[in-house]
PDB file of C-alpha atoms in Angstrom:
ATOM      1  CA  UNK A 287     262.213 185.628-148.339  1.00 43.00           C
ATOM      2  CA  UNK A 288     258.448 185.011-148.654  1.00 47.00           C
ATOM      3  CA  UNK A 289     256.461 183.303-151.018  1.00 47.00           C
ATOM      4  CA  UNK A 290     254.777 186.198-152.502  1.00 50.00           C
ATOM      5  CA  UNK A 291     258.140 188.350-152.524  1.00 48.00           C
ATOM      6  CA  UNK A 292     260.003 188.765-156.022  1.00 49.00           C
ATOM      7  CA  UNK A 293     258.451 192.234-157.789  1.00 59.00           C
ATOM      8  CA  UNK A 294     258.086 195.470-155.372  1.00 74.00           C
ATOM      9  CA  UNK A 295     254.544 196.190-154.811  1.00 79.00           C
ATOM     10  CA  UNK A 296     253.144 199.892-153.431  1.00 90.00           C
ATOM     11  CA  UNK A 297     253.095 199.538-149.709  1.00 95.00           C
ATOM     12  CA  UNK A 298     249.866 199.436-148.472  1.00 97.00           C
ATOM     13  CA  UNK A 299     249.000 200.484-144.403  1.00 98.00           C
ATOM     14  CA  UNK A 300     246.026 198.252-143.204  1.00 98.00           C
ATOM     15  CA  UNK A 301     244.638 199.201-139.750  1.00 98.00           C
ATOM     16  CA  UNK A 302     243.458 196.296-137.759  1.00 98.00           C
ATOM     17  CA  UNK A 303     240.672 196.606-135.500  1.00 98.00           C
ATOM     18  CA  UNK A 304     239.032 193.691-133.368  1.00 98.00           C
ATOM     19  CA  UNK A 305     235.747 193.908-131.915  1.00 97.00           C
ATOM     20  CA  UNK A 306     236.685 191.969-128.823  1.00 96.00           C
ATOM     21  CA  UNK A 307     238.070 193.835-125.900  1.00 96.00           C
ATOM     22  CA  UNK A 308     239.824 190.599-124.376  1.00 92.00           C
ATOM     23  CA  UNK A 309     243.032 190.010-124.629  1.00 87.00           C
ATOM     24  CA  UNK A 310     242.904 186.354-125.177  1.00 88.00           C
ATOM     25  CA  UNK A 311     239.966 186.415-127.544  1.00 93.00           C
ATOM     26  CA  UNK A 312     240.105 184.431-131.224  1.00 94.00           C
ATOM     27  CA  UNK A 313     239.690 187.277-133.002  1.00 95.00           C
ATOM     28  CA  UNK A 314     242.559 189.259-131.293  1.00 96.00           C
ATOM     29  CA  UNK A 315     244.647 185.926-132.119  1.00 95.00           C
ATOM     30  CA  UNK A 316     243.054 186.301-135.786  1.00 97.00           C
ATOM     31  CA  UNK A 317     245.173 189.566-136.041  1.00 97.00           C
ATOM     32  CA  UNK A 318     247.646 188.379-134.560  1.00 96.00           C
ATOM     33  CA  UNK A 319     248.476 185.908-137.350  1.00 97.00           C
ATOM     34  CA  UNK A 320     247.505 188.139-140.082  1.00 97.00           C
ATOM     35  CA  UNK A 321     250.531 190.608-138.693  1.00 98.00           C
ATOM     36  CA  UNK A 322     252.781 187.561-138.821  1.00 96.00           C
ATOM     37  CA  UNK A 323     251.468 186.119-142.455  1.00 97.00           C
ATOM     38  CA  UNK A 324     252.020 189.617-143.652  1.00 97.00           C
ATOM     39  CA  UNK A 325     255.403 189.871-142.534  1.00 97.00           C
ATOM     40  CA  UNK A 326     256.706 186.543-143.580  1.00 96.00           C
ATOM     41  CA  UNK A 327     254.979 186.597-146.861  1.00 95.00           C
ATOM     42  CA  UNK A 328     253.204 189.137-148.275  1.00 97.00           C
ATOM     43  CA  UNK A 329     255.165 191.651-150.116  1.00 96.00           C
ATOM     44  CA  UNK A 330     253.490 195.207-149.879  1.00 97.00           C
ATOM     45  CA  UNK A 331     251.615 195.390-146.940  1.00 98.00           C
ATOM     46  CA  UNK A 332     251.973 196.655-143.535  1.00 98.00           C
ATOM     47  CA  UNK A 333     249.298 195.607-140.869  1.00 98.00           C
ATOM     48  CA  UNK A 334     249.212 197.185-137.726  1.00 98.00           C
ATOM     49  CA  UNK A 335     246.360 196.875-134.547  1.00 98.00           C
ATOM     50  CA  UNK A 336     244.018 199.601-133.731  1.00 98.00           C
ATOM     51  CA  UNK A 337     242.777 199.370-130.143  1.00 98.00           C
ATOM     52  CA  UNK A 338     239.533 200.546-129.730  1.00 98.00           C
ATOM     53  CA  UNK A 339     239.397 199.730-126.113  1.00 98.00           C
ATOM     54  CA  UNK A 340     240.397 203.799-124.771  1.00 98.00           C
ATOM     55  CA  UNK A 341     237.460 205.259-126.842  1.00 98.00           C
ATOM     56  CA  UNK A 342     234.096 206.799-124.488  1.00 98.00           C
ATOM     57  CA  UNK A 343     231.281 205.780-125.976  1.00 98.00           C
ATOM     58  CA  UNK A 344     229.804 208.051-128.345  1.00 97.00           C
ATOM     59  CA  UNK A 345     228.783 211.195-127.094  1.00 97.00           C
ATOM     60  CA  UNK A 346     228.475 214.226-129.261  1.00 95.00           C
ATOM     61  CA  UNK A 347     228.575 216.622-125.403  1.00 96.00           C
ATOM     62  CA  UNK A 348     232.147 215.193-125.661  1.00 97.00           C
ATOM     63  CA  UNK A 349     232.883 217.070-129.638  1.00 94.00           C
ATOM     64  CA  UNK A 350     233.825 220.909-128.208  1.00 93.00           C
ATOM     65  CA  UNK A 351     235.050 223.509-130.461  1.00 91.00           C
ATOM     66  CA  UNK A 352     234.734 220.776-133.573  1.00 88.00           C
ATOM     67  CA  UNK A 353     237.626 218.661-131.166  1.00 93.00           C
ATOM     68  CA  UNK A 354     237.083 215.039-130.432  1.00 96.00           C
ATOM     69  CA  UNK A 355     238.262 213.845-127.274  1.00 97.00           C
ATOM     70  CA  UNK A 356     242.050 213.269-127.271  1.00 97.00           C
ATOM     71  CA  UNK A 357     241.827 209.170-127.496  1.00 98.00           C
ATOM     72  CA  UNK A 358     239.210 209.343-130.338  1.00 98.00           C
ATOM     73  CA  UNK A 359     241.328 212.355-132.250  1.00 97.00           C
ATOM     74  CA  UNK A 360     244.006 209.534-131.815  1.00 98.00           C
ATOM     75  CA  UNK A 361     242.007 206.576-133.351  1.00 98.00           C
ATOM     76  CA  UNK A 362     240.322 209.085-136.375  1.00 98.00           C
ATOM     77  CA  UNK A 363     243.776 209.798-137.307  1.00 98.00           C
ATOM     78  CA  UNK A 364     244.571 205.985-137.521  1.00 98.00           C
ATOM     79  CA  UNK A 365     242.245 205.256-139.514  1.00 98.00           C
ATOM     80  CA  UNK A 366     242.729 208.377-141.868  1.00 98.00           C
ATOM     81  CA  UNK A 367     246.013 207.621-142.600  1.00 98.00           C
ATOM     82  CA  UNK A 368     245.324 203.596-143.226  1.00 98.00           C
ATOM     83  CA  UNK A 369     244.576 202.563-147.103  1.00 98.00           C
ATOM     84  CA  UNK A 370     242.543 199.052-146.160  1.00 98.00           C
ATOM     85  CA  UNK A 371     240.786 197.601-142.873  1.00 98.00           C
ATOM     86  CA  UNK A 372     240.661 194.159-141.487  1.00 98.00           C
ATOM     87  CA  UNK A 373     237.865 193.856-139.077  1.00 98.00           C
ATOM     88  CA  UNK A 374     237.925 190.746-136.933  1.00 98.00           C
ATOM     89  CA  UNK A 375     234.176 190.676-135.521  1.00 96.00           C
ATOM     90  CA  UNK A 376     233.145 188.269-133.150  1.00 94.00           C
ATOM     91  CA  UNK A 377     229.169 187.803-133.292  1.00 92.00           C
ATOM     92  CA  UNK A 378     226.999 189.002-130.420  1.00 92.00           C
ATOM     93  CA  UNK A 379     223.646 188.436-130.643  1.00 93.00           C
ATOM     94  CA  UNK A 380     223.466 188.378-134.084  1.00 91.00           C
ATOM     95  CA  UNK A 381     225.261 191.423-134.492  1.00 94.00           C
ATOM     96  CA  UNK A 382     228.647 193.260-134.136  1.00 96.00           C
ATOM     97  CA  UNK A 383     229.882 194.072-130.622  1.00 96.00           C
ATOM     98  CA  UNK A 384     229.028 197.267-128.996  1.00 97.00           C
ATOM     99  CA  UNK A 385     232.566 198.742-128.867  1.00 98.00           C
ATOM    100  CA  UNK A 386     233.192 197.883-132.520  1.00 98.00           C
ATOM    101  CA  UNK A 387     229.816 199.788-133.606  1.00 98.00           C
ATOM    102  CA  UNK A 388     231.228 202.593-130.792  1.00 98.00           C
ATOM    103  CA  UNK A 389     234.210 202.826-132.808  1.00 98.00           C
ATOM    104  CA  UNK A 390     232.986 202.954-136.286  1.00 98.00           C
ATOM    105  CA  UNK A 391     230.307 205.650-135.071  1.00 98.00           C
ATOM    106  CA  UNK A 392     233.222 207.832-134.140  1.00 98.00           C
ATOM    107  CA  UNK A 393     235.322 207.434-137.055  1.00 98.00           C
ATOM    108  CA  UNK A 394     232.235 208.173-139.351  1.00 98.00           C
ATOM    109  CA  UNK A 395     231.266 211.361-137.754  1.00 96.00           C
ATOM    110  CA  UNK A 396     232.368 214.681-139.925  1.00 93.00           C
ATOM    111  CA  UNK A 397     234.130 214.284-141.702  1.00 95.00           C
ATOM    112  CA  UNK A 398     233.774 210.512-141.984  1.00 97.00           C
ATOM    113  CA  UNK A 399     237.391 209.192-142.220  1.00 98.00           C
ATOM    114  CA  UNK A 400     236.223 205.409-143.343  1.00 98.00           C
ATOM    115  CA  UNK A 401     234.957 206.638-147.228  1.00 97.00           C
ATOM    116  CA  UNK A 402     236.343 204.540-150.120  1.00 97.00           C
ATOM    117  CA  UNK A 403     238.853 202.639-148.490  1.00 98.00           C
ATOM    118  CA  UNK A 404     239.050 198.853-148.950  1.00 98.00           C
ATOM    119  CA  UNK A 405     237.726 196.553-146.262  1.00 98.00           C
ATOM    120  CA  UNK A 406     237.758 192.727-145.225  1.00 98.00           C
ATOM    121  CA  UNK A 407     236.426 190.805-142.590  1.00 98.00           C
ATOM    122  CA  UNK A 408     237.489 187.775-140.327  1.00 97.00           C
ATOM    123  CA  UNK A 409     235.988 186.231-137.274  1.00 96.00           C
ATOM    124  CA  UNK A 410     236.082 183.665-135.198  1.00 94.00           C
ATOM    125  CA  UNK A 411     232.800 182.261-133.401  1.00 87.00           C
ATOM    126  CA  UNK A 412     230.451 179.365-132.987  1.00 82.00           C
ATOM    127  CA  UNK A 413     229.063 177.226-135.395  1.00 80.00           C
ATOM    128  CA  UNK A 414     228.048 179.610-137.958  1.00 81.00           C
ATOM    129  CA  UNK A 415     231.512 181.391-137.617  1.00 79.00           C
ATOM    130  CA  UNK A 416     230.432 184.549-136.915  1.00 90.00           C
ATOM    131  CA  UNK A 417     228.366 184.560-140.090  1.00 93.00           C
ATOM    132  CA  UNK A 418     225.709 186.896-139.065  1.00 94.00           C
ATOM    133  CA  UNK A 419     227.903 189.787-137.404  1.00 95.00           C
ATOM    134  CA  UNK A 420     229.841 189.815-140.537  1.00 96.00           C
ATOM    135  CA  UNK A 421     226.980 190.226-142.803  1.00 96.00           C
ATOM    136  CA  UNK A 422     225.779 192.893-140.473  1.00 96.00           C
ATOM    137  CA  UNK A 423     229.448 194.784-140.554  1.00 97.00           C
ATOM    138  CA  UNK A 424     228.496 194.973-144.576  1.00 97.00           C
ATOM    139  CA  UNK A 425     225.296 196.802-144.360  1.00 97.00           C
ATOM    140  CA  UNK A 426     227.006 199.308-141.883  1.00 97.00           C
ATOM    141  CA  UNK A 427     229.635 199.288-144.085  1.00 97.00           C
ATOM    142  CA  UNK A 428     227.006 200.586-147.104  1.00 97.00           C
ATOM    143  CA  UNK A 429     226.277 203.938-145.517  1.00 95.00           C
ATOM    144  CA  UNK A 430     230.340 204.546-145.075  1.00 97.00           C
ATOM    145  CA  UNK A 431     231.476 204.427-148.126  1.00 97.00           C
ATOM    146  CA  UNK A 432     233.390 201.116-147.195  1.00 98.00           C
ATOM    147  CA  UNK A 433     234.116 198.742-150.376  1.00 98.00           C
ATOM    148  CA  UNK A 434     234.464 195.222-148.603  1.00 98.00           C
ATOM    149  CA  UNK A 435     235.977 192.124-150.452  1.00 97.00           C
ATOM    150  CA  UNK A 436     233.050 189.326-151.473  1.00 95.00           C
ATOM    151  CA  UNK A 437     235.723 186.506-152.009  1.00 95.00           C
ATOM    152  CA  UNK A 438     237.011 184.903-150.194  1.00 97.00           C
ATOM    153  CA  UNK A 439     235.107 184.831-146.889  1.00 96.00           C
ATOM    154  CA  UNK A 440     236.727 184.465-143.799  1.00 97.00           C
ATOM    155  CA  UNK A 441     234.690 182.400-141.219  1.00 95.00           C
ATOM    156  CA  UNK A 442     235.942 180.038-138.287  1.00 94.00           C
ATOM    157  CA  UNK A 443     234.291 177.938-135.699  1.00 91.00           C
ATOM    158  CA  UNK A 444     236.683 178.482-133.140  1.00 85.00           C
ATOM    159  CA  UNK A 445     234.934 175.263-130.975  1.00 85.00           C
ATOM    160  CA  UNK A 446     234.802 172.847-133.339  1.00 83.00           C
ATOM    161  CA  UNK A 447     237.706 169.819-133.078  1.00 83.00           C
ATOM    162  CA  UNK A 448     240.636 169.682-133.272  1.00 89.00           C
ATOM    163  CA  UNK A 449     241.532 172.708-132.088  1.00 89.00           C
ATOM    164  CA  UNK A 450     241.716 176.361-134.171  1.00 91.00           C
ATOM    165  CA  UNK A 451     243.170 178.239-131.272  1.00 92.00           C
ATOM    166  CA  UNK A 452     245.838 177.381-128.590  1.00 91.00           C
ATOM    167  CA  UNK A 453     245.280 178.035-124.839  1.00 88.00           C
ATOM    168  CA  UNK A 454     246.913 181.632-125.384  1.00 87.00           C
ATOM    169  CA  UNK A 455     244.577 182.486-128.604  1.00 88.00           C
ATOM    170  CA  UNK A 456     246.937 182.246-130.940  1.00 90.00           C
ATOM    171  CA  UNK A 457     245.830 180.335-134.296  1.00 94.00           C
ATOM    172  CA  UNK A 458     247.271 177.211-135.013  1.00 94.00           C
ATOM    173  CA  UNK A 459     245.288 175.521-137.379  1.00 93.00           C
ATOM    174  CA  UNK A 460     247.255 175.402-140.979  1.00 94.00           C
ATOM    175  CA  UNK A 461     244.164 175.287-143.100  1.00 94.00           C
ATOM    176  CA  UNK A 462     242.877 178.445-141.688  1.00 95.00           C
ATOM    177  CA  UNK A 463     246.258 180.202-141.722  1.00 96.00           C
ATOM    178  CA  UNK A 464     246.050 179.579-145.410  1.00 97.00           C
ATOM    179  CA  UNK A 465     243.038 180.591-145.933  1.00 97.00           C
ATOM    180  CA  UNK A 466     243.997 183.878-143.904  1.00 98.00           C
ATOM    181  CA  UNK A 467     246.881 184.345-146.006  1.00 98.00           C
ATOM    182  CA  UNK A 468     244.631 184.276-148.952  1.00 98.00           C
ATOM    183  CA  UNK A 469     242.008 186.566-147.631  1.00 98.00           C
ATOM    184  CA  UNK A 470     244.972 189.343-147.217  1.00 98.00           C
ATOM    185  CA  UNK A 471     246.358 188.894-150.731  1.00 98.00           C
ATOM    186  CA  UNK A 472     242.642 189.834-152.048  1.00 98.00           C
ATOM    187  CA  UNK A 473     242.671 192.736-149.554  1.00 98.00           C
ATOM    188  CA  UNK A 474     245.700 193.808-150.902  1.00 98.00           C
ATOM    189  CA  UNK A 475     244.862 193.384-154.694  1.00 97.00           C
ATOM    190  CA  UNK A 476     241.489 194.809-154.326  1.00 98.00           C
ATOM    191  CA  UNK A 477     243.021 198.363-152.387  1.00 98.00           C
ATOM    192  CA  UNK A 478     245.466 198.651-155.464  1.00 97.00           C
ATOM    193  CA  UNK A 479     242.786 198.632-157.978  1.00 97.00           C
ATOM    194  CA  UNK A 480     240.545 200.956-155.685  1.00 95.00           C
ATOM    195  CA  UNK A 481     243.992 202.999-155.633  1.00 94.00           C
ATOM    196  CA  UNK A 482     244.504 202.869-159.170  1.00 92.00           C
ATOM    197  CA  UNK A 483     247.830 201.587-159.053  1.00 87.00           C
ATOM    198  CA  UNK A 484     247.117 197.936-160.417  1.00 76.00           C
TER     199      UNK A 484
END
């Protein structure tokens, strides 16, 4: 039994989405351990990964008849159905990476299926952590009607020593497990008041 079970809590659906297509990226492995913190320990909330990687890039020629193409119909409906996102965003040049901002285009075209829904973010980059991309992610997140978390921030230099990540990607570092676990439990709290239900 975990930690945080004792009281039933609404069930909330979070929809993970990483903006690195590699399989053995640190933000993938971010996820990873958020599914597993969640499941050991945090009553009330179901994470499950989104991948982006089978959506075209955005191309309204591809929207016929007011139809999406099959694999973006597919993702839309995803994120419809979730109450709460956790982004993991690794930082490219300064930014987001171009299939996140591909798949957030597609899920905000009509009607735009991202509108008030809680949001957090987590990555895992170089020495500022990803800062920069995340801070980016929020003013995108403005025009969608996305309410991100403030507190607590989630950022990790993944090079620094000793080691966040083993050679697979997974996170092993205690202290940032932790601090995952309590980036979750504000996600979670903040969607219930959004909800109404706390």
């Amino acid at each position: 039994m975990g930690s945080e079970a004792g009281a039933s809590k609404p069930v909330i659906k979070v929809a993970a989405i990483c903006g690195s297509l590699r399989k053995g990226s640190f933000n993938r492995g971010l996820i990873r351990s958020a599914i597993q913190i969640s499941k050991e320990s945090i009553n009330g909330m179901q994470i499950e990964y989104v991948d982006i990687s089978p959506l075209p890039m955005l191309n309204t020629d591809l929207e016929v008849d007011g139809k999406y193409p099959a694999a973006v119909e597919a993702f839309r409906q995803k994120i419809l159905e979730a109450d709460a996102f956790l982004f993991a965003s690794p930082e490219y040049n300064y930014s987001v990476t171009g299939p996140l901002k591909n798949a957030i285009d597609w899920a905000s075209r009509s009607p735009n299926v991202w509108a008030d829904k809680a949001a957090a973010i987590v990555s895992a980059a170089g020495s500022l952590g990803g800062a920069r991309a995340q801070y980016h992610l929020r003013q995108i997140g403005v025009y969608l009607d996305l309410h991100f978390i403030n507190k607590p921030e989630f950022f990790l230099n993944a090079f620094e020593s000793p080691a966040k990540f083993d050679t697979d990607g997974n996170l092993i570092d205690s202290a940032s497990r932790d601090r995952l676990k309590a980036l979750l439990l504000a996600l979670q709290a903040f969607t219930l008041r959004l909800q109404g239900k706390i």
